[in-house]
CSV table of C-alpha atoms in Angstrom, one decimal:
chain,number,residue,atom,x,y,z
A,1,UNK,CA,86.8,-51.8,-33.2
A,2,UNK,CA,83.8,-50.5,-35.5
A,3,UNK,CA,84.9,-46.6,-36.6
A,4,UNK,CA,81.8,-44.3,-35.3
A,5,UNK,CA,79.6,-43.1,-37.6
A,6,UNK,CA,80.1,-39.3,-38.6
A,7,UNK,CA,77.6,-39.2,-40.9
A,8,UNK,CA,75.2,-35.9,-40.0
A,9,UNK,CA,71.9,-36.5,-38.1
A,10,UNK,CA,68.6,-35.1,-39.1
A,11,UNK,CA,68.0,-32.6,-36.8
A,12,UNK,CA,64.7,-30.8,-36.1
A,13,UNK,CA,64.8,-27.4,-38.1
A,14,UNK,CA,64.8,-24.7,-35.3
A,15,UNK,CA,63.3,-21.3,-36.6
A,16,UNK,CA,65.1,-19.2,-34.0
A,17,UNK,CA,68.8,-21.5,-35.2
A,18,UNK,CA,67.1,-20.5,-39.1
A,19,UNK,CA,66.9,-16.7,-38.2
A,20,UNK,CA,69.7,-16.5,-36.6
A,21,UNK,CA,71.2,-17.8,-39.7
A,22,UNK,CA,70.0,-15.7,-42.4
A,23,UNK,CA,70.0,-12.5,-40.2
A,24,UNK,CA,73.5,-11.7,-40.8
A,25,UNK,CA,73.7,-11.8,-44.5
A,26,UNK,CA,70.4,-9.7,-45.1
A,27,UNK,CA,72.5,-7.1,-42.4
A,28,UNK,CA,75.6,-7.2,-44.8
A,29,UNK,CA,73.1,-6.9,-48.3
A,30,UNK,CA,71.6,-4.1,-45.6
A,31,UNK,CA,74.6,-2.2,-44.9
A,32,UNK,CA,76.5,-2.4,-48.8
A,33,UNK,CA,73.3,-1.0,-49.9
A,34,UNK,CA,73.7,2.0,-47.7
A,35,UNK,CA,77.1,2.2,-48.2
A,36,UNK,CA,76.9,2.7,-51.8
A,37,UNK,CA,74.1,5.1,-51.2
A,38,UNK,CA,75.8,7.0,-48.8
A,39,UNK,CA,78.9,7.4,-51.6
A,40,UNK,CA,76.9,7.6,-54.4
A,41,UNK,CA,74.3,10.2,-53.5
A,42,UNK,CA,75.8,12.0,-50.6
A,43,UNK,CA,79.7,11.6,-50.5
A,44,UNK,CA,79.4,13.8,-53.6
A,45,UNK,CA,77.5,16.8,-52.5
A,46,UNK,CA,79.4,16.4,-49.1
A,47,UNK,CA,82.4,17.2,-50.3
A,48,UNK,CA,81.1,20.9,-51.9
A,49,UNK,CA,79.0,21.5,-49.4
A,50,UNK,CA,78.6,25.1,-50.1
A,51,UNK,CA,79.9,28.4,-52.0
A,52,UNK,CA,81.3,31.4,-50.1
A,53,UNK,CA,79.6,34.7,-50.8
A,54,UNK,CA,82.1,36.0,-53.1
A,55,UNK,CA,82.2,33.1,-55.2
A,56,UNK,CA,79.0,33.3,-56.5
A,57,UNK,CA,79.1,33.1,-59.9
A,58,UNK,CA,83.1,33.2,-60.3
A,59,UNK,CA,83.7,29.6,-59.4
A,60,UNK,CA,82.3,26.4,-61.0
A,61,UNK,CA,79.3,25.4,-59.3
A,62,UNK,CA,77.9,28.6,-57.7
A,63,UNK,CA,76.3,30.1,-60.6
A,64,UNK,CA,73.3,32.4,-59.8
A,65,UNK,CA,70.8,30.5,-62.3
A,66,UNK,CA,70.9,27.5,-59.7
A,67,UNK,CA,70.0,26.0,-56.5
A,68,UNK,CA,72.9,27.3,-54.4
A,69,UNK,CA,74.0,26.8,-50.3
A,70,UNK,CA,75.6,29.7,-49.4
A,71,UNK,CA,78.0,30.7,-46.9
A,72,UNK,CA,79.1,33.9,-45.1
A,73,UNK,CA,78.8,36.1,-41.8
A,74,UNK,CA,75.5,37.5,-41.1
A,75,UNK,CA,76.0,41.7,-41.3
A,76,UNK,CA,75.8,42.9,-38.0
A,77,UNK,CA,72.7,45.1,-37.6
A,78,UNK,CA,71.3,43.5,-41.1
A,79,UNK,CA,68.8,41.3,-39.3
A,80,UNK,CA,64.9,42.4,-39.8
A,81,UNK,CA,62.0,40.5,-39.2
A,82,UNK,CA,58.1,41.2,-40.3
A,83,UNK,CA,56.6,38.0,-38.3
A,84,UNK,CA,56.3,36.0,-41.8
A,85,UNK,CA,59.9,36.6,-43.4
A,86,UNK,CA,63.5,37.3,-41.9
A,87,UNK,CA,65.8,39.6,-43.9
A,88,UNK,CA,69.3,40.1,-43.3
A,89,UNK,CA,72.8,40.4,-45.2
A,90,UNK,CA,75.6,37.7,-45.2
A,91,UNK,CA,79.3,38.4,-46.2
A,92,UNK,CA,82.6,37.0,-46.9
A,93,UNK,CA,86.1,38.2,-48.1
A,94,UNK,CA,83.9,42.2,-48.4
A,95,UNK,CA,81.3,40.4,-50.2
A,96,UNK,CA,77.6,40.9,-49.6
A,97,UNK,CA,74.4,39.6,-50.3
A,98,UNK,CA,70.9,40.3,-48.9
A,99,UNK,CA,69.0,37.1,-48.0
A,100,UNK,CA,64.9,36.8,-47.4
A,101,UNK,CA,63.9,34.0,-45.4
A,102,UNK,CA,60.6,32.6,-44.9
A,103,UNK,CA,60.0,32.2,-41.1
A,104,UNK,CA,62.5,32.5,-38.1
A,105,UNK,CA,65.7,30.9,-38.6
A,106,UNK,CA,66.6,28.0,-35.8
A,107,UNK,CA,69.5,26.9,-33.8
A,108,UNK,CA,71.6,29.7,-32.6
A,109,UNK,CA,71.4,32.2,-35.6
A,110,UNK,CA,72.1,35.5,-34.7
A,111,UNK,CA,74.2,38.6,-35.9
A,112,UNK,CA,78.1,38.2,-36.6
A,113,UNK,CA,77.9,33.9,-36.6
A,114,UNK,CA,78.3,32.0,-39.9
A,115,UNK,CA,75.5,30.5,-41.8
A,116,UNK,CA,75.1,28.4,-44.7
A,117,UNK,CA,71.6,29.2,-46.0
A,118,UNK,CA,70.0,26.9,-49.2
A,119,UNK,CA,67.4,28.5,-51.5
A,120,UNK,CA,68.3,30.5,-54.8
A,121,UNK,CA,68.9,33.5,-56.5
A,122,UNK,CA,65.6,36.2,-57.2
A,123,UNK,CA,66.0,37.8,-60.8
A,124,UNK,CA,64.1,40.3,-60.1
A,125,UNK,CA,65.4,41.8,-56.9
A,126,UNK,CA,68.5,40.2,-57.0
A,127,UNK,CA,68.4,38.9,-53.0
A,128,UNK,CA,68.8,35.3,-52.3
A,129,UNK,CA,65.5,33.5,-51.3
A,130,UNK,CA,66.4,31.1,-48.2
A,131,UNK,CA,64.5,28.3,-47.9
A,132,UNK,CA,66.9,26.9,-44.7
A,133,UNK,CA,69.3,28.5,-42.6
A,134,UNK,CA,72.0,26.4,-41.1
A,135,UNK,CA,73.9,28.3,-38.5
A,136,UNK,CA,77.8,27.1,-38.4
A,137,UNK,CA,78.8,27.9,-35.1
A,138,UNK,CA,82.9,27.8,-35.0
A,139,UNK,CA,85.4,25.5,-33.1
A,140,UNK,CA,85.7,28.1,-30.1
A,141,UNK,CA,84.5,27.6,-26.5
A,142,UNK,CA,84.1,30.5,-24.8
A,143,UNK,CA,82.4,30.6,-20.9
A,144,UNK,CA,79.6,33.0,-20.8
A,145,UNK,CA,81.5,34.1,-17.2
A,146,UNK,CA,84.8,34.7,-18.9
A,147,UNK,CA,86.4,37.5,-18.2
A,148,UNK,CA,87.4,37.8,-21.8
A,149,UNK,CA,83.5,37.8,-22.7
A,150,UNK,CA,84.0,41.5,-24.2
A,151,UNK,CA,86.7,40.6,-26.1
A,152,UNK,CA,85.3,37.8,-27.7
A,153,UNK,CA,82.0,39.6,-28.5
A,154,UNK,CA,83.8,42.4,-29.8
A,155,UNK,CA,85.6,40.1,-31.8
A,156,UNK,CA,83.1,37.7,-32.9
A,157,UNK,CA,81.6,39.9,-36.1
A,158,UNK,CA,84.6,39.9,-37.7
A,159,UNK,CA,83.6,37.9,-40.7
A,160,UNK,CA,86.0,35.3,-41.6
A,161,UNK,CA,88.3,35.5,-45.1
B,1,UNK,CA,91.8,-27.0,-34.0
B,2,UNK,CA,94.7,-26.4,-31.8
B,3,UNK,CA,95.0,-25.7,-28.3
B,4,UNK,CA,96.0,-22.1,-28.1
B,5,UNK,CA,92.9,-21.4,-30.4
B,6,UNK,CA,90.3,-22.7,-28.1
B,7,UNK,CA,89.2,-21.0,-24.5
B,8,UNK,CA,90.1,-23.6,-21.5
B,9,UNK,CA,87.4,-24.3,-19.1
B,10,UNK,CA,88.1,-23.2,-15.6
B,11,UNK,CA,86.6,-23.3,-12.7
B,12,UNK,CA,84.9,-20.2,-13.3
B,13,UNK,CA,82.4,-19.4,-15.4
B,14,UNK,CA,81.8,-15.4,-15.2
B,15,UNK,CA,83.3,-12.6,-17.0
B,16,UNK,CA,84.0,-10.8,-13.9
B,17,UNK,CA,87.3,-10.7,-11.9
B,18,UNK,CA,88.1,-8.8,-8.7
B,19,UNK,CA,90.1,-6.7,-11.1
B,20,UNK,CA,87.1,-5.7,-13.4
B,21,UNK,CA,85.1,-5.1,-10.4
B,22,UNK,CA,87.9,-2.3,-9.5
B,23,UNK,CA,87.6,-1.3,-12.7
B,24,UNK,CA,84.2,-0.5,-12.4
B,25,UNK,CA,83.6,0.9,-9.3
B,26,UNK,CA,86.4,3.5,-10.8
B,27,UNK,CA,84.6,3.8,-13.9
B,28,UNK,CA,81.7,4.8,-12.4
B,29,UNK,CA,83.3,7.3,-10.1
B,30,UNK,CA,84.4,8.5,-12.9
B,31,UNK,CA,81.4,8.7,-14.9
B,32,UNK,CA,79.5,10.7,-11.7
B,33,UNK,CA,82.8,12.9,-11.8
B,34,UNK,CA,81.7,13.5,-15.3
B,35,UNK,CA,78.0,14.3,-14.8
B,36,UNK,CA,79.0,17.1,-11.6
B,37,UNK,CA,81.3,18.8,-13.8
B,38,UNK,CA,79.0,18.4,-17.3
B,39,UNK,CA,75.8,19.2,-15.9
B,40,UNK,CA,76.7,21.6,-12.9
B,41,UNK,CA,80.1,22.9,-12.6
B,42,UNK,CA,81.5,23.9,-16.1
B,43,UNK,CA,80.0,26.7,-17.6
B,44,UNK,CA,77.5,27.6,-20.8
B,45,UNK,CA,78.9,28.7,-23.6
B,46,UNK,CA,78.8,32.5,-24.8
B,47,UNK,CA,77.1,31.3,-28.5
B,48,UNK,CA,75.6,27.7,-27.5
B,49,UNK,CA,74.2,28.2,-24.1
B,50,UNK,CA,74.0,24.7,-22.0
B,51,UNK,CA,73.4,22.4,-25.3
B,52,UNK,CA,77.2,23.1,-25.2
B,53,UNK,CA,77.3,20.1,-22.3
B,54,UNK,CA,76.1,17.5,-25.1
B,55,UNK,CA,80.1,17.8,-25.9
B,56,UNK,CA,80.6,15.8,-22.8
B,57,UNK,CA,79.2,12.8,-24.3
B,58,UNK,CA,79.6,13.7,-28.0
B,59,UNK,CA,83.2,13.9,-28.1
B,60,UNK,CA,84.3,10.9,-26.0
B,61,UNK,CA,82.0,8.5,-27.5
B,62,UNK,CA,83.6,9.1,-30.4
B,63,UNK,CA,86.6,9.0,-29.5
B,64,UNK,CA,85.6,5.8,-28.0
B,65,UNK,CA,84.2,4.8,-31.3
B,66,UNK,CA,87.7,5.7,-33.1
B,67,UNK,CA,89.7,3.6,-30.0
B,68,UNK,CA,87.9,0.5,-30.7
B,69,UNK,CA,87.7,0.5,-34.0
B,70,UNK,CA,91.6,1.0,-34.0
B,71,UNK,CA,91.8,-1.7,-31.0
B,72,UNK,CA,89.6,-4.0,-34.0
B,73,UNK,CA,92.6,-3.2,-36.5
B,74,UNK,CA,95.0,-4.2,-34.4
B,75,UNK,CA,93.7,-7.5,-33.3
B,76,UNK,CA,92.5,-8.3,-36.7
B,77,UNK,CA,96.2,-7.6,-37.7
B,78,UNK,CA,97.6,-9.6,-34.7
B,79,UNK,CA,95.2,-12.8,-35.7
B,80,UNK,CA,95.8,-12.1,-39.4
B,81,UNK,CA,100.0,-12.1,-39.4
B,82,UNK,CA,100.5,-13.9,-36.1
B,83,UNK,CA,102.2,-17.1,-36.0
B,84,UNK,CA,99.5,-19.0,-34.0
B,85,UNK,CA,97.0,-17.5,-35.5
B,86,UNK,CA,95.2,-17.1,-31.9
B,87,UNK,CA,91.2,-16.7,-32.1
B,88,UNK,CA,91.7,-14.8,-28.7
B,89,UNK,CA,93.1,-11.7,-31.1
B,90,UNK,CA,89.7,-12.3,-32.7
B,91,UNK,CA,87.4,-12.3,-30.3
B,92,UNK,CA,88.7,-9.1,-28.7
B,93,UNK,CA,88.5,-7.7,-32.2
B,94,UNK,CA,84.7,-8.3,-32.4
B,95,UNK,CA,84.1,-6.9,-29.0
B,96,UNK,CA,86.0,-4.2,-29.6
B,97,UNK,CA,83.8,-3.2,-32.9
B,98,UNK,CA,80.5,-3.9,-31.3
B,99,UNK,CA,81.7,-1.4,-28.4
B,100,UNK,CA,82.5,1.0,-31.1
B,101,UNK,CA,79.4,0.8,-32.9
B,102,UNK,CA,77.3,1.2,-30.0
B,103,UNK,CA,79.2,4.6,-28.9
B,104,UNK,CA,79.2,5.4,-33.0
B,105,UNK,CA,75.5,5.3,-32.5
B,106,UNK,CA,75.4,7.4,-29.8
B,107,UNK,CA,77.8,9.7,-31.4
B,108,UNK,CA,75.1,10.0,-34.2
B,109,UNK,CA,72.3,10.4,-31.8
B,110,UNK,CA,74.1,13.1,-29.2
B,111,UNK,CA,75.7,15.3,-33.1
B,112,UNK,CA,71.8,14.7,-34.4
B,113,UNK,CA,70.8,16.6,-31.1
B,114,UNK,CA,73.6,18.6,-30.4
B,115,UNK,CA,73.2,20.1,-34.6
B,116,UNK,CA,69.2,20.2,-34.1
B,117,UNK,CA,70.0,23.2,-31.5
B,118,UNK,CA,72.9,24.8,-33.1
B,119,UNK,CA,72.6,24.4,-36.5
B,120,UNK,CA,69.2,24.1,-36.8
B,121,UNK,CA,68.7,20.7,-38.2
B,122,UNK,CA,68.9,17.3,-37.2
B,123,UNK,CA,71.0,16.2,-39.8
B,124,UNK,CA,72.7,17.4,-42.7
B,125,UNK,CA,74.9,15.1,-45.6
B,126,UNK,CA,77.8,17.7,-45.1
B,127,UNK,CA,81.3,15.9,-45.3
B,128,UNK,CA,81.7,14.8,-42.1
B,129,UNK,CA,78.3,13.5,-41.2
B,130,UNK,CA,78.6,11.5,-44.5
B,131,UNK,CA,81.9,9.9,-43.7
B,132,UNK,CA,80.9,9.1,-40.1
B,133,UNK,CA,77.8,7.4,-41.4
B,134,UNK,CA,79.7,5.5,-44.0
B,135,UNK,CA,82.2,4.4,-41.0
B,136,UNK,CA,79.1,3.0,-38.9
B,137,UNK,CA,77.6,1.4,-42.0
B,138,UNK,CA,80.7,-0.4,-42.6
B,139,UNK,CA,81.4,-1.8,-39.0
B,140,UNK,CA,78.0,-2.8,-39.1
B,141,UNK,CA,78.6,-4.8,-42.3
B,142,UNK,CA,82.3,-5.6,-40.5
B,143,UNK,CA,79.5,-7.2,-38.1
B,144,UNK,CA,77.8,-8.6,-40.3
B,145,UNK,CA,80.4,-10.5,-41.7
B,146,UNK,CA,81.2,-12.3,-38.4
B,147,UNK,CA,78.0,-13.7,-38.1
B,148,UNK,CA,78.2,-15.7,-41.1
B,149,UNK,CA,78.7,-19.0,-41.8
B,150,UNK,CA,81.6,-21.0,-41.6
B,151,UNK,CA,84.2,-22.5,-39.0
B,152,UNK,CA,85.4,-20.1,-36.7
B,153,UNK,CA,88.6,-19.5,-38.4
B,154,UNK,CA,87.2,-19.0,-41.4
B,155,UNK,CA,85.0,-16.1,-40.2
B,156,UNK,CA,88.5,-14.9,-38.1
B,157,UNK,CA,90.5,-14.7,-41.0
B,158,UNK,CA,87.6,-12.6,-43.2
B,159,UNK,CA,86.3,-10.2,-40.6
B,160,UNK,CA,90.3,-9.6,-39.6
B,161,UNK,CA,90.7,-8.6,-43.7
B,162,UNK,CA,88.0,-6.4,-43.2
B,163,UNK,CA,88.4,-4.9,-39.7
B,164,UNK,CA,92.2,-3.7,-41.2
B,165,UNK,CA,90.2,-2.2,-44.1
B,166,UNK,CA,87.7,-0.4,-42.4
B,167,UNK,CA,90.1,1.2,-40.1
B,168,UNK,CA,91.8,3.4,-42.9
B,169,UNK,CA,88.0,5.2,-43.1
B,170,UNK,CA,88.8,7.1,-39.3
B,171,UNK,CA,91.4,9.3,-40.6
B,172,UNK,CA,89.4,10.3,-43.6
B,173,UNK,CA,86.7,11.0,-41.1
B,174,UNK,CA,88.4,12.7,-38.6
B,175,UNK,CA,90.3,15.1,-41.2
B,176,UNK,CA,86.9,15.8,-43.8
B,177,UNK,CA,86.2,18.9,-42.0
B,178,UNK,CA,89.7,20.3,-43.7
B,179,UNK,CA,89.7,18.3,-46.8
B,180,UNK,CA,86.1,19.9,-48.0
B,181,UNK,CA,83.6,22.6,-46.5
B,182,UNK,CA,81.9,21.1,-43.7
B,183,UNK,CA,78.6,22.4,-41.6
B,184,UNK,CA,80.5,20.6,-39.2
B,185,UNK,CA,83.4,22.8,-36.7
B,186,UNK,CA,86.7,21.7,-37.2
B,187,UNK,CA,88.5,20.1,-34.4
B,188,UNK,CA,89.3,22.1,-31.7
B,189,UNK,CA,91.7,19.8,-29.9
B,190,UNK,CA,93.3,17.6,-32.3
B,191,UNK,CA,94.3,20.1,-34.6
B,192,UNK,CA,96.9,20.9,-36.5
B,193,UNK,CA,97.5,24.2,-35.4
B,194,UNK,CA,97.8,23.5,-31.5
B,195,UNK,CA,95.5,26.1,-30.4
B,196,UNK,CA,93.3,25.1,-28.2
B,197,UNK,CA,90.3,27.7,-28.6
B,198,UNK,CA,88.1,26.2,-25.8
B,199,UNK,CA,87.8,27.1,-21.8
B,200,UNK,CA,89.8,25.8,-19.7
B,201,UNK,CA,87.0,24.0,-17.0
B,202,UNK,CA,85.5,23.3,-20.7
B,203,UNK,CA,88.5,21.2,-21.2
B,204,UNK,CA,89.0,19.7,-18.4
B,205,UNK,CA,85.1,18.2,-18.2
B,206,UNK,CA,86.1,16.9,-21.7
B,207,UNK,CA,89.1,15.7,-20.4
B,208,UNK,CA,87.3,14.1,-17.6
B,209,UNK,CA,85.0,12.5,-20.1
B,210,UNK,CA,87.3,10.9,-22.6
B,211,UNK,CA,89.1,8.9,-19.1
B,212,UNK,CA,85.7,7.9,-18.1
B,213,UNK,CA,84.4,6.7,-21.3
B,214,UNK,CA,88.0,5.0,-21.7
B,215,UNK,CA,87.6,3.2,-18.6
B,216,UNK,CA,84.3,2.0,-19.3
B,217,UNK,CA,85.4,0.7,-22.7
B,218,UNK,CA,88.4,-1.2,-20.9
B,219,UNK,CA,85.5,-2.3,-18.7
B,220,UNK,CA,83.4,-3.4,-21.4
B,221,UNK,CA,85.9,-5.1,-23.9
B,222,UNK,CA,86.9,-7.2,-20.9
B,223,UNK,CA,83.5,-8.1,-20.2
B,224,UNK,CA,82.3,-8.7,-23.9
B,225,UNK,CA,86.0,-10.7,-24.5
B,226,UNK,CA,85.3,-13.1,-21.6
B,227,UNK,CA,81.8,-13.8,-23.0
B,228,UNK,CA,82.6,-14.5,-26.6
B,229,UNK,CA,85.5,-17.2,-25.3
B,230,UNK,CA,82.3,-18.7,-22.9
B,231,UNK,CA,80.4,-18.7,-25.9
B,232,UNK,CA,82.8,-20.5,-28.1
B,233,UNK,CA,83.7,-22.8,-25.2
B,234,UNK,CA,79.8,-23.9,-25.0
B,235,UNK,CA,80.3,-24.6,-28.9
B,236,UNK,CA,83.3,-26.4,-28.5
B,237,UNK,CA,81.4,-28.7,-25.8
B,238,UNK,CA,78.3,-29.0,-27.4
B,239,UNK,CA,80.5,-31.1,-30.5
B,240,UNK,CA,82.3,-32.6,-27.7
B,241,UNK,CA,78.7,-34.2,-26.6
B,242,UNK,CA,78.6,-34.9,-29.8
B,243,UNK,CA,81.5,-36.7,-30.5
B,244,UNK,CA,81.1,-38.5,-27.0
B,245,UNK,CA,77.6,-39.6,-28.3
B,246,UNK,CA,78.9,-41.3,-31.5
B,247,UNK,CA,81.8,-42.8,-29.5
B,248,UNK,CA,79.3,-44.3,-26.9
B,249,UNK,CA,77.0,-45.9,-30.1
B,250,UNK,CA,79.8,-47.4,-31.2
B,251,UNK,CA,80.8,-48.6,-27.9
B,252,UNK,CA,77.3,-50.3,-27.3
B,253,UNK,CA,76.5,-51.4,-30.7
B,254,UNK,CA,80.1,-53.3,-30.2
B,255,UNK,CA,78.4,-54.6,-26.9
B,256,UNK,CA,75.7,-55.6,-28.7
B,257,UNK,CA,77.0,-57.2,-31.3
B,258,UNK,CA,79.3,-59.0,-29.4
B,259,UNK,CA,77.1,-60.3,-27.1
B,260,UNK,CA,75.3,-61.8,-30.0
């Protein structure tokens, strides 16, 4: 009996069978590009996100002559507004510094919660010009119907060490 | 190819089973269980107001996310060291990773929104933003990498090497917010410490959500499993035609010839 033939058939290129083909390998060259962008320029910075209050200029990194992101409590009853700029004090570990912020700062800022704000030190009045307030709200849940809502408001300015 | 490797055709040809379609009707109860307590019956939050019900859906999907991509390791592990070498551990490996980058994206989408109202901003490369984007970059290159080209074994065996890599990124992940200083809250369940700083209605919607979204990955991996194996199957036929074509020139051209 004659072996069939195996040899392969010419077969009518198909530009969705094409696609379908190459699509997957420009995803991967996609996604290792990302990837290394994501650990080169990111994971770096990531990983310092920001200085305390009280480490500015005592630990490497958060010296005054640079673009810092800085983190502490907002002072309780520090917070002033003029319409154009919002001052107000943050603090950590009995550590303060006044902060000047152009505009109204988003998400849930408010007295006694944690912010990391970005801008730089003013030589000439010394206060830290924000250009972006981050508020970093903590890993507590508390119902606004709680019976423990005095407690927790009470507690809630105590800036964290 | 051997025959544990390749899907048997039955009778039937859908992905759904009496079984599944329990599963789903639960699922769904579960996820309308989840929207009543989310949206109506827990409460706001002293600091976050209601954006604190985007943790109903933040949270499980990705611990959903994290389940799959750990159910992805597992398989990949079962297909790589297994004796048979069974392409059924690899297809539920692959559904399991496109499950878990879907709910990854939506983990991205429901933090992006979530941060945009307590934080302030959309997005920030803090620690564990970066890492979780670096996790759904590389299961979408883990996806990638199935879709290549070679037999089916040979794209088993690579995507199991890197579905066992891939996996070691969750724990670096899930622990960056006490590695480095993250924007990002630490944990408030799955901490270290054991104390569980959160309401308790709070944690029971959350509760509620990680069974629903748990369900409906069971529901989906099932699902996406029994489609893969129907896909391969119309593969397998389609060189079966094939094979029954050449076999059918050789029988006429034999004809032929010897009727010559």
């Amino acid at each position: 009996m004659t072996s069939p033939d195996l040899s392969p058939r010419p077969v009518e290129p198909v530009v969705g069978r094409r696609r379908r083909r190459v699509l997957p390998s420009l995803v991967l060259v996609a996604a290792i590009l990302a990837g290394g962008v994501v650990v080169t320029r990111f994971l770096t910075s990531a990983v310092d996100y920001y200085c305390n209050v009280d480490e500015v200029g005592l630990r490497e990194g958060c010296d005054r002559d640079r673009r810092l992101r800085l983190q502490g409590t907002v002072t309780e009853g520090s917070v002033e507004t003029d319409g154009l700029t919002t001052s107000f004090d943050i603090e950590f570990d009995d550590v303060t510094i006044g902060v000047d912020y152009d505009g109204e700062p988003g998400g849930i800022f408010k007295e006694c919660i944690p912010v990391v704000v970005h801008g730089y030190f003013d030589s000439s009045n010394d206060r830290f010009m924000g250009d972006r307030v981050e508020v970093k709200h903590s890993d507590e849940y508390v119902s606004v119907n709680d019976a423990r809502l005095t407690e927790a408001r009470e507690s809630a300015c105590q800036p964290s060490a | 190819m051997t025959p544990t490797t390749s899907p048997q055709p039955t009778a039937r040809r859908a992905t759904g089973t009496r079984a599944t379609r329990v599963l789903g009707i639960v699922t769904l109860v579960m996820l309308g269980w989840l929207l009543l307590f989310g949206l109506v019956l827990s409460p706001a939050d002293i600091d976050q107001g209601d954006a604190v019900r985007i943790m109903y859906v933040h949270v499980p999907t990705v611990w959903l996310a994290y389940l799959a991509f750990i159910v992805t390791a597992v398989c990949s592990g079962l297909y790589l060291f297994g004796r048979r070498h069974s392409l059924g551990f690899d297809r539920v490996a692959g559904a399991s990773a496109e499950i878990g980058v879907v709910f990854m994206a939506l983990t991205l989408i429901s933090g992006s929104l979530w941060g945009r109202i307590t934080w302030g901003v959309y997005w920030q490369w803090d620690a564990r933003l970066t890492t979780t984007a670096l996790l759904f970059v590389t299961y979408i290159g883990y996806l990638a990498v199935r879709g290549l080209e070679g037999t089916r074994e040979r794209r088993a065996r690579r995507s199991a090497v890197i579905g066992l890599l891939a996996v070691v990124e969750i724990p670096l992940v899930h622990w960056s917010v006490r590695l480095w200083r993250s924007l990002h809250q630490e944990a408030t369940i799955l901490d270290t410490d054991l104390d569980v700083d959160i309401d308790g209605l709070m944690l029971f919607t959350l509760f509620s959500g990680v069974v629903a979204f748990t369900l409906l990955f069971v529901w989906l991996l099932l699902h996406r499993t029994r489609t893969i194996a129907l896909d391969d199957l119309l593969a397998s036929r389609g060189l079966d035609r094939a094979i029954a074509e050449r076999r059918s020139e050789v029988t006429s051209s034999g004809s032929i010839g010897g009727g010559s």
